[in-house]
Amino acid sequence: MRIIYRNQVWELQGQRRVRDAIEEVGLEPYTVLAMRDGKLLAEDAMLDEDDDVRLVAVISGG
Amino acid sequence: MRCRRCNQPAVFNMRQHKLAFCGAHYPAWFVERTERTIRKYHMFAPGERVLVAVSGGKDSLALWDVLLKLGYDAAGLYIDLGIGRGASNDDGYSAASRGKIERFVAERPGARFIVVDLQDEYGETLPQVARRVQRGRAKPCSVCGLIKRHAMNRVARDGGYSVLATGHNLDDEAAVLFGNLLHWQTGYIARQAPVLEAEEGLARKVKPFCRFYERETAAYALITDIDYIFEECPHAVGATSLQYKDILNRMEQEAPGTKLQFYQGFLRTRQANFFRDEADQPTLIPCPACGQPTSTQGLCAFCRLWTRQAT
């Protein structure tokens, strides 16, 4: 799967829960929300090998 | 994890409330909770004219969206500060923010939108003013806050809006409270509230999202497809308020509900008049140039920005 956050992309092998994938790329789960195909994902949602997941910072805007 | 209302798989979980919702029921809960907050603190009533300060970020656009859904008479105000403005007026942070608001309005027929362009009205962008004046060189955010408050008050007064609504969320409020407690700014603590009543020349100020975590407003914006600006203002990088938010979030991780207890406990303490004596404000007098209330003799802090003495 690909984890995309700002200008960074990580490739992870195998299945994982959202929360585990976020921690594995070195981010704190409380700082981001995860989206797949434009839909929000719960922290316990399972990700597949071929998923593209976009992480959105919780703190943003002016 | 299942939706509290329909038992379908949830997309968003709030450990502090022990609640989870699916994509259909989360926005409904969010809108209902906003309405409950408006009523709980007597923020405004149907029929009152509300001016919503919008920045292009998730909180303010979500607030405007919810108020429109609830049927309130809510117009948006965007203050274009010219941040990142280059050779063309169409690039940079402010232009991108404005683009998000224009798109939001285009998708909601009937939504009214007012723009104050700092450069058009005063001849300078925020970065230019901040570089020129003493307080701005040290803290551009201080000048930004001053300019925005002045513009919001002016548009509210001139447009006949009785209420000025901002998208401050619980994380914003908790971070401000935390910072003021660290420095024992008792006067500021006394005046921090979900509602600041109208004073001579100033509209009532309300924060209908003050009970939502920042994560909750972000989730609402994402689920309802509000296209907002993801980037933080370039001037906010390294701001102490962001450091305070991070500290509070780490505590929240260990003990869900910490931020909510911190803020709501403060409001209860405040309601018990714990800070009443500190809330006494100096007498306000109209600024001879703009007419807005000020606590000092002569020009107000905003009008002084545009005089040579400010350099």
Coordinates of C-alpha atoms in Angstrom, one line a residue:
Chain A
M1 CA 0.0 0.0 0.0
R2 CA 1.0 3.6 -0.4
I3 CA 0.7 6.1 2.4
I4 CA 0.7 9.7 1.2
Y5 CA 1.1 12.7 3.5
R6 CA 1.9 16.1 2.2
N7 CA 4.9 15.6 -0.1
Q8 CA 5.9 12.3 1.3
V9 CA 5.0 8.8 0.1
W10 CA 5.7 5.5 1.9
E11 CA 5.3 2.0 0.5
L12 CA 4.2 -0.7 3.0
Q13 CA 3.8 -4.4 2.3
G14 CA 0.9 -6.5 3.4
Q15 CA -2.3 -5.7 5.3
R16 CA -2.5 -3.4 8.3
R17 CA -5.0 -1.4 10.3
V18 CA -5.0 2.3 9.7
R19 CA -3.7 3.1 13.1
D20 CA -0.7 0.7 12.7
A21 CA 0.1 2.1 9.3
I22 CA 0.2 5.6 10.6
E23 CA 2.5 4.7 13.4
E24 CA 4.7 2.7 11.1
V25 CA 5.5 5.7 8.9
G26 CA 6.4 7.6 12.1
L27 CA 3.4 9.8 12.6
E28 CA 1.2 10.2 15.7
P29 CA -2.3 8.8 14.9
Y30 CA -4.0 11.8 16.7
T31 CA -2.4 14.3 14.3
V32 CA -3.9 12.9 11.1
L33 CA -7.1 11.5 9.5
A34 CA -6.9 8.8 6.9
M35 CA -8.8 8.9 3.5
R36 CA -9.2 6.1 0.9
D37 CA -10.9 6.9 -2.4
G38 CA -12.0 10.2 -0.9
K39 CA -13.7 8.5 2.1
L40 CA -12.7 8.9 5.7
L41 CA -11.4 5.7 7.4
A42 CA -11.8 4.7 11.0
E43 CA -8.6 3.9 12.9
D44 CA -9.4 0.2 13.1
A45 CA -10.2 -0.1 9.4
M46 CA -8.2 -2.7 7.5
L47 CA -6.0 -1.6 4.6
D48 CA -5.1 -3.9 1.7
E49 CA -1.9 -4.3 -0.1
D50 CA -3.1 -2.2 -3.1
D51 CA -4.7 0.6 -1.2
D52 CA -3.7 4.3 -1.6
V53 CA -4.2 6.1 1.6
R54 CA -4.0 9.9 1.9
L55 CA -3.3 11.3 5.4
V56 CA -4.7 14.7 6.2
A57 CA -3.3 16.8 9.1
V58 CA -5.9 17.6 11.7
I59 CA -4.4 21.0 12.3
S60 CA -4.7 23.1 9.2
G61 CA -6.1 26.3 7.8
G62 CA -5.6 30.0 8.7
Chain B
M1 CA -16.3 -0.2 15.6
R2 CA -20.0 0.5 14.8
C3 CA -22.1 3.5 14.3
R4 CA -24.1 4.4 17.4
R5 CA -27.2 5.1 15.3
C6 CA -27.4 2.5 12.6
N7 CA -24.8 -0.2 13.7
Q8 CA -23.1 0.0 10.3
P9 CA -19.3 0.2 10.2
A10 CA -18.2 3.5 11.7
V11 CA -15.8 5.9 9.9
F12 CA -15.1 8.2 12.8
N13 CA -14.6 7.4 16.5
M14 CA -14.5 9.9 19.4
R15 CA -13.0 8.2 22.4
Q16 CA -13.7 11.3 24.6
H17 CA -17.4 10.8 24.0
K18 CA -17.3 6.9 23.6
L19 CA -19.1 7.5 20.4
A20 CA -18.6 6.4 16.8
F21 CA -20.6 7.1 13.6
C22 CA -20.9 6.1 10.0
G23 CA -20.4 8.7 7.2
A24 CA -24.1 9.4 7.1
H25 CA -24.8 9.9 10.8
Y26 CA -21.7 11.8 11.8
P27 CA -22.6 15.0 10.0
A28 CA -26.1 14.8 11.5
W29 CA -24.7 14.5 15.0
F30 CA -22.3 17.4 14.3
V31 CA -25.0 19.7 13.1
E32 CA -27.2 18.8 16.1
R33 CA -24.4 19.4 18.6
T34 CA -23.7 22.8 17.0
E35 CA -27.3 23.8 17.4
R36 CA -27.3 22.6 21.1
T37 CA -24.2 24.7 21.7
I38 CA -25.8 27.8 20.1
R39 CA -28.8 27.4 22.4
K40 CA -26.8 26.4 25.5
Y41 CA -24.9 29.6 25.5
H42 CA -27.7 31.8 24.0
M43 CA -25.4 32.7 21.1
F44 CA -28.1 33.9 18.7
A45 CA -31.7 33.3 17.6
P46 CA -33.2 32.6 14.2
G47 CA -33.7 35.8 12.3
E48 CA -30.6 37.5 13.7
R49 CA -28.0 38.5 11.1
V50 CA -24.8 36.5 11.6
L51 CA -21.5 37.4 10.0
V52 CA -19.2 34.4 9.8
A53 CA -15.4 35.1 9.6
V54 CA -14.1 32.6 7.0
S55 CA -10.5 31.9 6.3
G56 CA -10.7 29.1 3.8
G57 CA -9.8 26.6 6.6
K58 CA -11.9 23.7 7.8
D59 CA -13.3 25.3 10.9
S60 CA -14.7 28.4 9.5
L61 CA -16.1 26.8 6.3
A62 CA -17.6 24.0 8.3
L63 CA -19.2 26.6 10.6
W64 CA -20.7 28.5 7.7
D65 CA -21.9 25.3 6.2
V66 CA -23.6 24.2 9.4
L67 CA -25.2 27.6 10.0
L68 CA -26.6 27.6 6.5
K69 CA -27.9 24.0 7.0
L70 CA -29.6 25.1 10.2
G71 CA -31.3 27.9 8.3
Y72 CA -29.6 30.8 10.0
D73 CA -29.1 34.1 8.1
A74 CA -25.3 33.7 7.9
A75 CA -23.1 35.7 5.5
G76 CA -19.3 35.0 5.1
L77 CA -16.6 37.6 5.5
Y78 CA -13.1 36.9 4.1
I79 CA -10.2 39.3 4.9
D80 CA -7.6 39.0 2.2
L81 CA -4.3 39.8 3.9
G82 CA -2.2 39.3 0.7
I83 CA -0.1 36.6 2.4
G84 CA 2.3 35.1 -0.2
R85 CA 1.1 37.6 -2.9
G86 CA 3.7 37.8 -5.6
A87 CA 3.8 39.5 -9.0
S88 CA 0.4 38.2 -9.7
N89 CA -2.5 38.6 -7.3
D90 CA -3.5 35.0 -8.0
D91 CA -0.8 33.1 -6.1
G92 CA 0.1 32.6 -2.5
Y93 CA -1.6 31.5 0.6
S94 CA -4.3 34.2 0.7
A95 CA -5.2 33.7 -2.9
A96 CA -5.5 29.9 -2.4
S97 CA -7.7 30.5 0.7
R98 CA -9.9 32.9 -1.2
G99 CA -10.3 30.4 -4.0
K100 CA -11.6 27.8 -1.5
I101 CA -14.2 30.3 -0.3
E102 CA -15.3 31.2 -3.8
R103 CA -15.8 27.6 -4.6
F104 CA -17.7 27.0 -1.4
V105 CA -20.0 29.9 -2.3
A106 CA -20.4 28.7 -5.9
E107 CA -21.7 25.4 -4.6
R108 CA -24.3 27.0 -2.3
P109 CA -26.6 29.3 -4.2
G110 CA -27.8 32.2 -2.1
A111 CA -24.7 32.2 0.2
R112 CA -23.6 35.8 0.6
F113 CA -19.9 36.6 0.8
I114 CA -18.0 39.9 1.6
V115 CA -14.3 40.4 0.9
V116 CA -12.1 43.0 2.6
D117 CA -8.8 43.3 0.6
L118 CA -6.2 44.9 2.8
Q119 CA -4.0 46.0 -0.1
D120 CA -7.0 47.5 -2.0
E121 CA -8.3 49.4 1.1
Y122 CA -5.1 50.3 2.9
G123 CA -2.4 50.0 0.2
E124 CA -0.3 47.3 1.9
T125 CA -0.5 43.6 2.5
L126 CA -0.1 42.0 5.9
P127 CA 3.5 41.0 5.3
Q128 CA 4.3 44.6 4.3
V129 CA 2.7 46.1 7.3
A130 CA 4.3 43.5 9.6
R131 CA 7.7 44.3 8.3
R132 CA 7.2 48.0 8.7
V133 CA 5.9 48.2 12.3
Q134 CA 7.7 47.3 15.5
R135 CA 5.1 44.8 16.8
G136 CA 4.9 43.1 13.5
R137 CA 8.6 42.4 13.1
A138 CA 8.5 40.4 16.3
K139 CA 5.1 38.9 15.9
P140 CA 3.3 39.1 12.5
C141 CA 0.4 37.1 14.0
S142 CA -0.2 40.0 16.5
V143 CA -0.7 42.5 13.7
C144 CA -2.8 40.0 11.8
G145 CA -5.1 39.5 14.8
L146 CA -5.4 43.3 15.2
I147 CA -6.3 43.8 11.5
K148 CA -8.8 41.0 11.4
R149 CA -10.6 42.1 14.6
H150 CA -10.8 45.7 13.2
A151 CA -12.1 44.6 9.8
M152 CA -14.7 42.1 11.4
N153 CA -16.0 44.8 13.7
R154 CA -16.2 47.4 10.9
V155 CA -18.1 45.1 8.5
A156 CA -20.4 43.9 11.2
R157 CA -21.2 47.5 12.2
D158 CA -21.6 48.9 8.7
G159 CA -23.6 45.9 7.5
G160 CA -25.9 45.7 10.4
Y161 CA -24.8 42.3 11.6
S162 CA -25.6 41.8 15.3
V163 CA -23.5 38.7 15.7
L164 CA -19.9 37.8 14.6
A165 CA -19.2 34.1 14.5
T166 CA -15.8 32.5 14.4
G167 CA -14.7 28.9 13.9
H168 CA -12.6 28.6 17.0
N169 CA -12.7 25.0 18.2
L170 CA -12.1 23.4 21.5
D171 CA -8.4 22.8 20.7
D172 CA -8.0 26.5 20.0
E173 CA -9.8 27.5 23.2
A174 CA -7.9 25.0 25.3
A175 CA -4.5 26.1 23.9
V176 CA -5.4 29.8 24.6
L177 CA -6.5 28.9 28.1
F178 CA -3.4 26.8 28.7
G179 CA -1.1 29.6 27.5
N180 CA -2.9 32.2 29.6
L181 CA -2.7 30.0 32.7
L182 CA 1.0 29.4 32.2
H183 CA 1.6 33.1 32.2
W184 CA -1.2 33.9 34.7
Q185 CA -2.9 36.4 32.3
T186 CA -5.9 36.6 34.6
G187 CA -7.5 39.4 32.6
Y188 CA -7.4 37.4 29.4
I189 CA -8.7 34.3 31.3
A190 CA -11.6 36.3 32.6
R191 CA -12.7 37.4 29.2
Q192 CA -12.3 34.0 27.4
A193 CA -15.9 32.8 26.8
P194 CA -18.1 31.1 24.1
V195 CA -20.0 34.5 23.9
L196 CA -18.7 38.0 24.3
E197 CA -21.7 40.3 24.6
A198 CA -22.0 43.3 22.3
E199 CA -20.6 46.5 23.5
E200 CA -20.9 50.0 22.2
G201 CA -19.7 49.8 18.6
L202 CA -18.9 46.1 18.8
A203 CA -21.0 43.1 17.7
R204 CA -21.6 40.1 19.9
K205 CA -18.9 37.5 19.3
V206 CA -19.7 33.8 19.4
K207 CA -17.8 30.5 19.0
P208 CA -20.4 27.8 18.1
F209 CA -17.6 25.2 17.6
C210 CA -16.1 25.7 21.0
R211 CA -17.1 22.2 22.2
F212 CA -15.7 20.4 19.1
Y213 CA -12.3 18.9 19.0
E214 CA -10.2 20.1 16.0
R215 CA -10.3 16.5 14.8
E216 CA -14.1 16.6 14.8
T217 CA -14.3 19.7 12.6
A218 CA -11.7 18.2 10.3
A219 CA -13.7 15.0 10.0
Y220 CA -16.9 16.9 9.4
A221 CA -15.3 18.9 6.6
L222 CA -13.8 15.7 5.0
I223 CA -17.0 13.7 5.2
T224 CA -19.2 16.5 3.8
D225 CA -16.6 17.2 1.0
I226 CA -15.9 20.7 2.0
D227 CA -12.8 21.7 -0.1
Y228 CA -10.7 23.6 2.4
I229 CA -7.1 24.8 2.6
F230 CA -5.0 22.1 4.2
E231 CA -1.8 24.1 4.7
E232 CA -1.2 26.1 7.9
C233 CA -0.7 29.8 7.5
P234 CA 3.1 30.3 6.8
H235 CA 3.3 32.8 9.6
A236 CA 1.9 30.3 12.1
V237 CA 4.9 27.9 11.8
G238 CA 6.4 27.5 15.2
A239 CA 3.7 29.4 16.9
T240 CA 3.4 28.7 20.6
S241 CA -0.3 28.0 20.3
L242 CA 0.6 25.0 18.1
Q243 CA 3.1 23.8 20.8
Y244 CA 0.4 24.1 23.4
K245 CA -2.0 22.1 21.2
D246 CA 0.6 19.4 20.8
I247 CA 1.1 19.2 24.6
L248 CA -2.6 18.9 25.2
N249 CA -3.0 16.3 22.5
R250 CA -0.3 14.1 24.1
M251 CA -2.2 14.3 27.4
E252 CA -5.4 13.5 25.5
Q253 CA -3.8 10.4 24.0
E254 CA -3.1 9.1 27.5
A255 CA -6.5 10.1 29.0
P256 CA -9.3 10.7 26.4
G257 CA -11.5 13.6 27.4
T258 CA -8.7 15.7 29.0
K259 CA -9.1 18.7 26.7
L260 CA -12.9 18.6 27.1
Q261 CA -12.7 18.4 30.9
F262 CA -10.0 21.2 31.0
Y263 CA -12.2 23.6 28.9
Q264 CA -15.6 22.7 30.3
G265 CA -14.3 22.8 33.8
F266 CA -13.0 26.3 33.1
L267 CA -16.4 27.4 31.8
R268 CA -18.1 26.1 34.9
T269 CA -15.6 27.9 37.1
R270 CA -16.1 31.0 35.1
Q271 CA -19.9 30.8 35.4
A272 CA -19.4 30.7 39.2
N273 CA -17.9 34.2 38.9
F274 CA -14.5 32.9 39.9
F275 CA -12.8 35.5 37.6
R276 CA -15.5 38.2 37.9
D277 CA -13.3 41.0 39.3
E278 CA -10.6 40.4 36.7
A279 CA -13.2 40.9 33.9
D280 CA -13.6 44.6 34.6
Q281 CA -12.5 46.3 31.5
P282 CA -11.3 49.9 31.1
T283 CA -13.7 52.4 29.8
L284 CA -13.8 52.4 26.0
I285 CA -13.9 55.5 24.0
P286 CA -14.4 55.9 20.2
C287 CA -11.2 56.2 18.1
P288 CA -11.2 59.7 16.5
A289 CA -10.3 58.2 13.1
C290 CA -12.4 55.0 12.7
G291 CA -14.9 55.3 15.5
Q292 CA -14.2 51.9 16.9
P293 CA -13.9 51.6 20.7
T294 CA -10.4 51.8 22.1
S295 CA -9.1 52.0 25.7
T296 CA -6.5 54.6 24.9
Q297 CA -6.7 58.3 24.2
G298 CA -6.1 59.2 20.5
L299 CA -5.9 56.8 17.7
C300 CA -6.7 53.1 18.2
A301 CA -4.0 50.4 17.7
F302 CA -5.3 49.6 14.2
C303 CA -5.2 53.3 13.0
R304 CA -1.8 53.7 14.5
L305 CA -0.5 51.0 12.1
W306 CA -1.1 53.3 9.2
T307 CA 0.7 56.3 10.6
R308 CA 4.4 56.9 10.3
Q309 CA 4.8 56.8 14.1
A310 CA 4.3 53.1 13.8
T311 CA 7.7 52.6 12.2

